[in-house]
PDB file of C-alpha atoms in Angstrom:
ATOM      1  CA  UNK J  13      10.887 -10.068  35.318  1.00 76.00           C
ATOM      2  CA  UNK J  14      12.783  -9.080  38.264  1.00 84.00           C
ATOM      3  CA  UNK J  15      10.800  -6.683  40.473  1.00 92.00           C
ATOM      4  CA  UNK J  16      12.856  -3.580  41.869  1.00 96.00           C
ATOM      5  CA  UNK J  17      12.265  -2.017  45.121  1.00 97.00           C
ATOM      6  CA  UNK J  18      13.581   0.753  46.912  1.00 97.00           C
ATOM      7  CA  UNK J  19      14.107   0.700  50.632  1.00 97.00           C
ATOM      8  CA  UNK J  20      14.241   3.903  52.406  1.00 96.00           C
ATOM      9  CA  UNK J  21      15.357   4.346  56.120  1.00 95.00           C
ATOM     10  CA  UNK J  22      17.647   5.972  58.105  1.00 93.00           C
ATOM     11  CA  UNK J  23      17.961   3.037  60.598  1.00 93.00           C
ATOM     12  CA  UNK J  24      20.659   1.213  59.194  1.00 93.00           C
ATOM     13  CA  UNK J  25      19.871  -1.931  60.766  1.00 94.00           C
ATOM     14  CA  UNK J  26      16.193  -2.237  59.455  1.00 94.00           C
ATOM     15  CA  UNK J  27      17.975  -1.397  56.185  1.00 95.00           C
ATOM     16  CA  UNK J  28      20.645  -4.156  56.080  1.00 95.00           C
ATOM     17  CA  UNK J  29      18.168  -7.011  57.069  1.00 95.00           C
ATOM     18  CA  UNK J  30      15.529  -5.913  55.363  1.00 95.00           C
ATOM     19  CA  UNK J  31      17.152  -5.847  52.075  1.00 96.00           C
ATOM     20  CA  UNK J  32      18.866  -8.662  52.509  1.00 95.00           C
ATOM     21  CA  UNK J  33      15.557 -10.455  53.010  1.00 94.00           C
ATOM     22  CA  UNK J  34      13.774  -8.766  49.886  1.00 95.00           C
ATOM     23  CA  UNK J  35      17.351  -9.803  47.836  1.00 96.00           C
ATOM     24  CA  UNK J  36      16.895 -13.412  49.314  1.00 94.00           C
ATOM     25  CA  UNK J  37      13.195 -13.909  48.403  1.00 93.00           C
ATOM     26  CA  UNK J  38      14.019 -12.385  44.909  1.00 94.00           C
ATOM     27  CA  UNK J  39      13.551  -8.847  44.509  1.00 96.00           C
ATOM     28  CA  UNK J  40      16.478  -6.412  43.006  1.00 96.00           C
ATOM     29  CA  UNK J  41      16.947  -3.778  46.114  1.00 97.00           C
ATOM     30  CA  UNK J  42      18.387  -0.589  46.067  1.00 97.00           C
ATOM     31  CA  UNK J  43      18.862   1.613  49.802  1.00 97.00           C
ATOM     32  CA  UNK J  44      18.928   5.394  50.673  1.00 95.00           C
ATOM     33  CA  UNK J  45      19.044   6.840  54.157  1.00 95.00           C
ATOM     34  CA  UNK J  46      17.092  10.167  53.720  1.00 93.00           C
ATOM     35  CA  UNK J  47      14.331  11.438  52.029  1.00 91.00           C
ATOM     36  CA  UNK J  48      16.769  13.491  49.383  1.00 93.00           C
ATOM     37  CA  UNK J  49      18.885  10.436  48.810  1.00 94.00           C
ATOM     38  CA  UNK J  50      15.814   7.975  48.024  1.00 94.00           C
ATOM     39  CA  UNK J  51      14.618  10.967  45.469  1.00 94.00           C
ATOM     40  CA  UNK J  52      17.996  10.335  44.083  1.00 94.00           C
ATOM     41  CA  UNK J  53      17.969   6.619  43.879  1.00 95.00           C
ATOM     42  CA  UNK J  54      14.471   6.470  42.840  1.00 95.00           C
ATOM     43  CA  UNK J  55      15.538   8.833  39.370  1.00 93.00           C
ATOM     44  CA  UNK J  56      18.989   5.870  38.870  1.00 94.00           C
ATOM     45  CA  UNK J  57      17.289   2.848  39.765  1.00 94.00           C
ATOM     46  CA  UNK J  58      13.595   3.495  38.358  1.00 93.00           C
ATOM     47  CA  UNK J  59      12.028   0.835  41.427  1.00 96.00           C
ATOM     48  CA  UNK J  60       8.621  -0.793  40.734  1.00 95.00           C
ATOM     49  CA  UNK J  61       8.075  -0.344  44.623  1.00 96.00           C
ATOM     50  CA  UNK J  62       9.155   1.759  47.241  1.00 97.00           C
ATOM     51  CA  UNK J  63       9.165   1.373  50.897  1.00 96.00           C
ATOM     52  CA  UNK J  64       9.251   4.892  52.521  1.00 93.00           C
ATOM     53  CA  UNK J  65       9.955   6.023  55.968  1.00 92.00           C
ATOM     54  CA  UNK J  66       8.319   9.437  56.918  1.00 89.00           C
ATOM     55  CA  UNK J  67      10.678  10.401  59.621  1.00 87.00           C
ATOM     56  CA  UNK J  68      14.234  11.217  58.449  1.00 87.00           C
ATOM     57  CA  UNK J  69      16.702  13.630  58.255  1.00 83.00           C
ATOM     58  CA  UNK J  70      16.729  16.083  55.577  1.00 83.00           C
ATOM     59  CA  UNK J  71      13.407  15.472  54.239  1.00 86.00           C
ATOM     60  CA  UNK J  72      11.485  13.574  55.290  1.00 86.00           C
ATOM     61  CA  UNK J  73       8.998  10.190  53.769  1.00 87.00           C
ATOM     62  CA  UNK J  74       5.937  12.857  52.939  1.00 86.00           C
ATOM     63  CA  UNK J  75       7.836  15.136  51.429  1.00 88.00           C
ATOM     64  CA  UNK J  76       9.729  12.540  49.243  1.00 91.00           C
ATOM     65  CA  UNK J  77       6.788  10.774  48.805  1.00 90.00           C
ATOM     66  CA  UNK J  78       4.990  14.119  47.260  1.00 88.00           C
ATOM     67  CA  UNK J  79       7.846  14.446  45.165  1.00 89.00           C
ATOM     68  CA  UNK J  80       7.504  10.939  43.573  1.00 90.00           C
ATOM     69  CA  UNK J  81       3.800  11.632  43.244  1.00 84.00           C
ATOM     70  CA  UNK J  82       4.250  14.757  41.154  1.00 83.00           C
ATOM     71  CA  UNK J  83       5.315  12.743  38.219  1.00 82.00           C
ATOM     72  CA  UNK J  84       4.834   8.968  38.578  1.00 85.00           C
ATOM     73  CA  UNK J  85       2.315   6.614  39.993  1.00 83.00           C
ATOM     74  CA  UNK J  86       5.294   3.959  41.353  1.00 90.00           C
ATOM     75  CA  UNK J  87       3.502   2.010  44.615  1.00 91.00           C
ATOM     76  CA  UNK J  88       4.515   3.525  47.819  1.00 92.00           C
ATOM     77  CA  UNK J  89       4.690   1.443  50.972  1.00 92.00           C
ATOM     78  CA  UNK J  90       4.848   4.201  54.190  1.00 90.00           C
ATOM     79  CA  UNK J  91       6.910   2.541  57.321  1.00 89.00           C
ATOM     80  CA  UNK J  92       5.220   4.522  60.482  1.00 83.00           C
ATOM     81  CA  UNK J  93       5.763   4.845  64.122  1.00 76.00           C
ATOM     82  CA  UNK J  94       3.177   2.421  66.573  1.00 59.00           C
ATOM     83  CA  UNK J  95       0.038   4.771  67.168  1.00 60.00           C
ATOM     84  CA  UNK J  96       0.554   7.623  64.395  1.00 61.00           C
ATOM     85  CA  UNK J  97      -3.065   7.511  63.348  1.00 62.00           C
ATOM     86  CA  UNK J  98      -2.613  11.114  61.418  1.00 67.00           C
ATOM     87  CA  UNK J  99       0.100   9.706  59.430  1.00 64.00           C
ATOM     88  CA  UNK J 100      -1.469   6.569  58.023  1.00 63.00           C
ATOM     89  CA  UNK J 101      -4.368   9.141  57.018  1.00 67.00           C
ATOM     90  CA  UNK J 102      -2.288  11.548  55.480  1.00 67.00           C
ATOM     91  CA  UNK J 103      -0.528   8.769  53.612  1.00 63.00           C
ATOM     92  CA  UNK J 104      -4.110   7.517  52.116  1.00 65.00           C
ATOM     93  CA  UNK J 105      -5.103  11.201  51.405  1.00 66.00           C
ATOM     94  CA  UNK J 106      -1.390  11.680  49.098  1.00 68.00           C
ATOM     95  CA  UNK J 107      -1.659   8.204  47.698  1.00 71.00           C
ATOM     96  CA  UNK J 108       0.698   5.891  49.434  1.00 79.00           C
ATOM     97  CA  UNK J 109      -1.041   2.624  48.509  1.00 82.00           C
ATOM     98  CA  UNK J 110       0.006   0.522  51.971  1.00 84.00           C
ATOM     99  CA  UNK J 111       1.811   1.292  55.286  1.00 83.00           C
ATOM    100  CA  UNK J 112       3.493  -1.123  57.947  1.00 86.00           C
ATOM    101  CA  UNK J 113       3.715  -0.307  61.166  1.00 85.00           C
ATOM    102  CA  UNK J 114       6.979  -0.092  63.264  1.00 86.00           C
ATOM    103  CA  UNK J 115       8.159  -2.604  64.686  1.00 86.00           C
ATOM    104  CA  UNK J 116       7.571  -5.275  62.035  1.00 90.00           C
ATOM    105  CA  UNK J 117       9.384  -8.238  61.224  1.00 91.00           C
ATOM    106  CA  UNK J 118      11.124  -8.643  57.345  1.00 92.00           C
ATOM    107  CA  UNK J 119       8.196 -11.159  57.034  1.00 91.00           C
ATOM    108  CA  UNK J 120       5.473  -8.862  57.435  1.00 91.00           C
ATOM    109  CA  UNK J 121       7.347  -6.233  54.968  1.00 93.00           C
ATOM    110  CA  UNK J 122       7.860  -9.123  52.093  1.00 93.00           C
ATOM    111  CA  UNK J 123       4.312  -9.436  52.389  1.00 91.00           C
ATOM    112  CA  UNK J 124       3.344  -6.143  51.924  1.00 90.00           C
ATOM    113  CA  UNK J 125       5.519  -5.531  49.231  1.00 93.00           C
ATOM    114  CA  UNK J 126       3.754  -8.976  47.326  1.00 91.00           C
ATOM    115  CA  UNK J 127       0.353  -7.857  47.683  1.00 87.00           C
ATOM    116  CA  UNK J 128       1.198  -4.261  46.614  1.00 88.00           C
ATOM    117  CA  UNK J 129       3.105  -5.112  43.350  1.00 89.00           C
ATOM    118  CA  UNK J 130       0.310  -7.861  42.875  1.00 84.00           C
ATOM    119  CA  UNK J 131      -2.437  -5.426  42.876  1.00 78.00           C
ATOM    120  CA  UNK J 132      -0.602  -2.914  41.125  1.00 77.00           C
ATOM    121  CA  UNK J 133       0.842  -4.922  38.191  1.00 73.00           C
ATOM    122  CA  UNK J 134      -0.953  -7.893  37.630  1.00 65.00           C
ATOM    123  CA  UNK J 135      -4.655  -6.317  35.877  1.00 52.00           C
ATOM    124  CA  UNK J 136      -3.409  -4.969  32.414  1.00 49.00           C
ATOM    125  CA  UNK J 137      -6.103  -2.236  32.062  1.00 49.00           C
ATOM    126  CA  UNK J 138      -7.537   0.673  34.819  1.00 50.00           C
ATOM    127  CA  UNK J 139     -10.811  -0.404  34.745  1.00 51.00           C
ATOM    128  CA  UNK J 140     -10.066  -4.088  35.436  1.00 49.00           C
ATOM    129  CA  UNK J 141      -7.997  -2.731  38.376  1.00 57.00           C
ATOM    130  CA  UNK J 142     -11.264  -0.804  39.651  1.00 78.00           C
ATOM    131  CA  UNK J 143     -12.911  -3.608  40.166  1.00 83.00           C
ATOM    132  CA  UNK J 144     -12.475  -5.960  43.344  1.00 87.00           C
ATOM    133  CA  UNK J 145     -13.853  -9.576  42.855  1.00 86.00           C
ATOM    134  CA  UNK J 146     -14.885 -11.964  45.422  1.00 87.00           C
ATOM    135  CA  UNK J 147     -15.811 -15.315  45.549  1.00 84.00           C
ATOM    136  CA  UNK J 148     -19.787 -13.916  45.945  1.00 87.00           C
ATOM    137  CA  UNK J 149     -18.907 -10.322  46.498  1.00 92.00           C
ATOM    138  CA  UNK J 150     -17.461  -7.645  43.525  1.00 91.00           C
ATOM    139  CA  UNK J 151     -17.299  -4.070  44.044  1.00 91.00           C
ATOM    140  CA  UNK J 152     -16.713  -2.007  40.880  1.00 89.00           C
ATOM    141  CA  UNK J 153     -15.031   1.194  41.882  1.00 85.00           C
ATOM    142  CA  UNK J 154     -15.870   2.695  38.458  1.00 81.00           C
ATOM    143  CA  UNK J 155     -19.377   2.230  38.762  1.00 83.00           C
ATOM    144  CA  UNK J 156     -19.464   2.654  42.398  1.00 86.00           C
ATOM    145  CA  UNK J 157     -21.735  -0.736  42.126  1.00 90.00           C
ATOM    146  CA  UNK J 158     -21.432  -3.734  44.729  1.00 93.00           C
ATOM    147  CA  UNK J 159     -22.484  -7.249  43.624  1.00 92.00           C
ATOM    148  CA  UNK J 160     -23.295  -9.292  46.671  1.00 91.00           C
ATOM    149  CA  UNK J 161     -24.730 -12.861  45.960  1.00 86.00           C
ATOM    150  CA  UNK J 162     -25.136 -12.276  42.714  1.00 86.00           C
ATOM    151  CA  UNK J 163     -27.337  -9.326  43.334  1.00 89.00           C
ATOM    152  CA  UNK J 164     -26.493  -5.801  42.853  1.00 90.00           C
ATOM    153  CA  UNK J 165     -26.528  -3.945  46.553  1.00 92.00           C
ATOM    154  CA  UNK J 166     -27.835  -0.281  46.892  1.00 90.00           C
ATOM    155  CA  UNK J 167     -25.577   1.746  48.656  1.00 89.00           C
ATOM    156  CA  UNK J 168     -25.441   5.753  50.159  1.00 88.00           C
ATOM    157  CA  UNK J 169     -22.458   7.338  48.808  1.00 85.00           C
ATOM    158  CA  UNK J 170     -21.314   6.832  52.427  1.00 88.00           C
ATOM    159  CA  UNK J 171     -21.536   2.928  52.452  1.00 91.00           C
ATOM    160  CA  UNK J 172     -19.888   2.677  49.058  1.00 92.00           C
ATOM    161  CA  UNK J 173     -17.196   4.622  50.091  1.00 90.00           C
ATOM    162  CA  UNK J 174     -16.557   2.760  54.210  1.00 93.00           C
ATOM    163  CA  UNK J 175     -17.163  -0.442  51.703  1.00 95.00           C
ATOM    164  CA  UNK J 176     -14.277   0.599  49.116  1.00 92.00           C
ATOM    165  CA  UNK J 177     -11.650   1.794  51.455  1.00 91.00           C
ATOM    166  CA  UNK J 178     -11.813  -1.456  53.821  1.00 93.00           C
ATOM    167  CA  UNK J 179     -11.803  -3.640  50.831  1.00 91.00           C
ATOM    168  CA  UNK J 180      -8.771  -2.161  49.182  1.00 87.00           C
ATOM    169  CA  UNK J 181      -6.653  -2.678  52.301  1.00 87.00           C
ATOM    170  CA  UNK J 182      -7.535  -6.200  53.361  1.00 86.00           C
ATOM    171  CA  UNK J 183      -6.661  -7.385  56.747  1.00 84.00           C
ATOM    172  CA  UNK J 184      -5.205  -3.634  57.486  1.00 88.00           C
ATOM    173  CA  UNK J 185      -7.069  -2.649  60.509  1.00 90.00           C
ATOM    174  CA  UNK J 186      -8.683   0.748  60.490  1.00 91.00           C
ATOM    175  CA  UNK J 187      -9.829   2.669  63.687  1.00 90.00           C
ATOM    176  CA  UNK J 188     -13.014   3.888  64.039  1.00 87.00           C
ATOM    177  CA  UNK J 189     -11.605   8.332  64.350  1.00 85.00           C
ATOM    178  CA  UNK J 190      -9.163   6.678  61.437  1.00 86.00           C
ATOM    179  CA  UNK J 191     -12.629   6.090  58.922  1.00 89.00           C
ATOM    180  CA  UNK J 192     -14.164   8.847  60.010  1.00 86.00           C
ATOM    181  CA  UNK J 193     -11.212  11.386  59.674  1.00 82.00           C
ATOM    182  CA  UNK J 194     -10.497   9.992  55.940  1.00 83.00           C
ATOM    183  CA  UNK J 195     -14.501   9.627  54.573  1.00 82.00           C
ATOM    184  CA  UNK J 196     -15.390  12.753  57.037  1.00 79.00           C
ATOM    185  CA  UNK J 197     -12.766  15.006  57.455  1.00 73.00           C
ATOM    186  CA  UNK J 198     -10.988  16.586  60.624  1.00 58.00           C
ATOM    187  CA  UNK J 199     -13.384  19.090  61.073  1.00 59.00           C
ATOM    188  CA  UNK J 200     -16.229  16.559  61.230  1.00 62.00           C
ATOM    189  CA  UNK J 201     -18.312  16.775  64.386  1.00 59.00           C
ATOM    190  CA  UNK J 202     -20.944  14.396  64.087  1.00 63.00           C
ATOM    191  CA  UNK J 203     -21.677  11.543  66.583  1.00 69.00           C
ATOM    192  CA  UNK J 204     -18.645   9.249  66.419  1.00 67.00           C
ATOM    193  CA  UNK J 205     -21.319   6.537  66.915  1.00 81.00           C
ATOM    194  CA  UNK J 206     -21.940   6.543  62.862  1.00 85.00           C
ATOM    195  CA  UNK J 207     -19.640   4.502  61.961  1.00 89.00           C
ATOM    196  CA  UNK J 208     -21.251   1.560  63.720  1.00 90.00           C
ATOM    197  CA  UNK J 209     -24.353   2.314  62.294  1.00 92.00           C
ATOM    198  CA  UNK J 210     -22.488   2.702  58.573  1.00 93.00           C
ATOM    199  CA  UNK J 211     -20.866  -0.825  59.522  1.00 95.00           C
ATOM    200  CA  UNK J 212     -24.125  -2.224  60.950  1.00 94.00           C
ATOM    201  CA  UNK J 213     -26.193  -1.286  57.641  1.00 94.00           C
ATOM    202  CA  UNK J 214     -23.062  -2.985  55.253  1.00 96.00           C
ATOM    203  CA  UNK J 215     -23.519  -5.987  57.424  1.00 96.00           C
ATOM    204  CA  UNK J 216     -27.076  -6.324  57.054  1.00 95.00           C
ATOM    205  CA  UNK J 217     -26.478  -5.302  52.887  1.00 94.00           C
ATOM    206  CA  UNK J 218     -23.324  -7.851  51.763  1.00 95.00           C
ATOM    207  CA  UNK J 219     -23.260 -10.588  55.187  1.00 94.00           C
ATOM    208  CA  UNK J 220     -25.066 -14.109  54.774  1.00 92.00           C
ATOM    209  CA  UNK J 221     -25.516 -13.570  58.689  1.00 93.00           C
ATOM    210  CA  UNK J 222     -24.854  -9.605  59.997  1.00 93.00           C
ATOM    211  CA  UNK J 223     -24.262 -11.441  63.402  1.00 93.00           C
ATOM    212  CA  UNK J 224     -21.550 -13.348  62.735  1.00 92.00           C
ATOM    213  CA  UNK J 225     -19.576 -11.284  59.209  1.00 93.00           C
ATOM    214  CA  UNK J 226     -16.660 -12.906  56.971  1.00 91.00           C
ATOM    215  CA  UNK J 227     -16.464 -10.137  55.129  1.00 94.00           C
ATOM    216  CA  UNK J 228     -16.172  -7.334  57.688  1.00 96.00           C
ATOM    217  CA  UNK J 229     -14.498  -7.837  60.952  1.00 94.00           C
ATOM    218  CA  UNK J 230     -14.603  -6.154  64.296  1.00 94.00           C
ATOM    219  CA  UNK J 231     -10.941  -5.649  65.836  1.00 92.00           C
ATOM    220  CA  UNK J 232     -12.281  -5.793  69.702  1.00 91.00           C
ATOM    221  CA  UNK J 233     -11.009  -2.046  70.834  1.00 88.00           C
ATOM    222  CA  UNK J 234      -9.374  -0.517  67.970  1.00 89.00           C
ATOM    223  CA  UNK J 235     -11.985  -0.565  64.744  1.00 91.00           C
ATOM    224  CA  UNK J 236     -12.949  -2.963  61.649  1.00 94.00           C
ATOM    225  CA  UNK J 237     -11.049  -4.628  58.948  1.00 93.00           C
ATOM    226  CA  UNK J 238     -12.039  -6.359  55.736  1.00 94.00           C
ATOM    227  CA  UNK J 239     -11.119 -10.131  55.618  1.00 88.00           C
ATOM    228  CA  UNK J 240     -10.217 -10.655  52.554  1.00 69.00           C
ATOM    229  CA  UNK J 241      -7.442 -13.389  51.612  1.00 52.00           C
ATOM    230  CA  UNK J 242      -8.710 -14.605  48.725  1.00 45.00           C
ATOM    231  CA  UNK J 243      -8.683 -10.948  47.132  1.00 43.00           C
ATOM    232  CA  UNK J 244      -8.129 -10.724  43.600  1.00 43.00           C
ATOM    233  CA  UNK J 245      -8.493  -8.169  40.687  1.00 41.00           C
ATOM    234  CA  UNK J 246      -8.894  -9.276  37.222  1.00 39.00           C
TER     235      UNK J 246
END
């Protein structure tokens, strides 16, 4: 079956080689240029996935994105300016499922747009989908239990949580005022210095060796990511 995708942007270059890419590589595409146009096209064309821009004319990607998510559960794929930290969190917080930051190359996008319809689509029930298998590591989102080894892990609500958000986002890099601004919230005014300590203790919990992690990478000067290419749900 023929996945659909929607492609929304109001630069009509990304637009044109973008699409032309996702057409090449398989996908049916439809385009809008606005936020009120893609709400348009998504009601016509009925995508499986749609690729969002927030800033456009006449309303923008949140607002259309809101829109989409009062009534359907389609993926949504944010495209965001370099450095707009508030915006990826604001996109997690209304349920945008990935984002890709600008520039990127059609490569990177085709990507995204795979792993997104391949966790969305390919478990057949929700509570297979909650749960994130590993070769030696499973986290069941359900149960809010973490399998590590074959052992079960106990976790503060905290750890599940840093654990669960890194893990459903592999290889997207998170910052450290990112984390704490989505499991915290903005008003949080702890010591910024717990979210080593949250990483540390995961480490020490899920690593064969804390000092040297595969599951949970450092990102030298920006934050952590979860390494996780052979990430499957079943």
């Amino acid at each position: 079956m023929v996945k659909k995708v929607l492609l929304v942007d109001d630069e009509e270059n990304i637009v044109d080689v973008c699409s032309r890419y996702l057409v090449r590589e398989g996908f049916e595409v439809s385009t809008a240029f606005n936020g009120r146009e893609a709400l348009e096209k998504y009601r016509s064309f009925h995508p499986d996935i749609v690729v969002l821009d927030i800033m456009m004319p006449e309303m923008d990607g949140w607002q259309a994105a809101e829109k989409i998510r009062e009534d359907h559960d389609t993926p949504i794929i944010m495209l965001t300016a370099l450095g707009q930290e508030k915006d990826r969190i604001y996109g997690l917080t209304i349920g945008a499922d990935d984002y890709v930051t600008k520039p990127f190359s059609p490569r990177e996008l085709l990507l995204r747009v795979k792993n997104v319809l391949r966790r969305t689509y390919s478990a057949p029930t929700e509570e297979q989908q909650n749960v994130l298998r590993w070769k030696g590591l499973q986290i069941d989102r359900n149960k809010r239990k973490v399998i590590s080894r074959g052992n079960e892990v106990e976790m503060t609500v905290k750890e599940f949580e840093l654990l669960s958000l890194l893990a459903q986002h592999p290889a997207q890099v998170f910052s450290k005022s990112q984390l704490i601004e989505t499991l915290w919230g903005y008003e949080y005014l702890g010591d910024a210095n717990t979210i080593n300590v949250h990483i540390r203790r995961l480490r020490e919990k899920i690593e064969d060796d804390p000092s040297e992690p595969k599951w949970i990478k450092t990102v030298w000067g920006i934050g952590y990511k979860f390494e996780g290419e052979h990430h499957h749900e079943d």
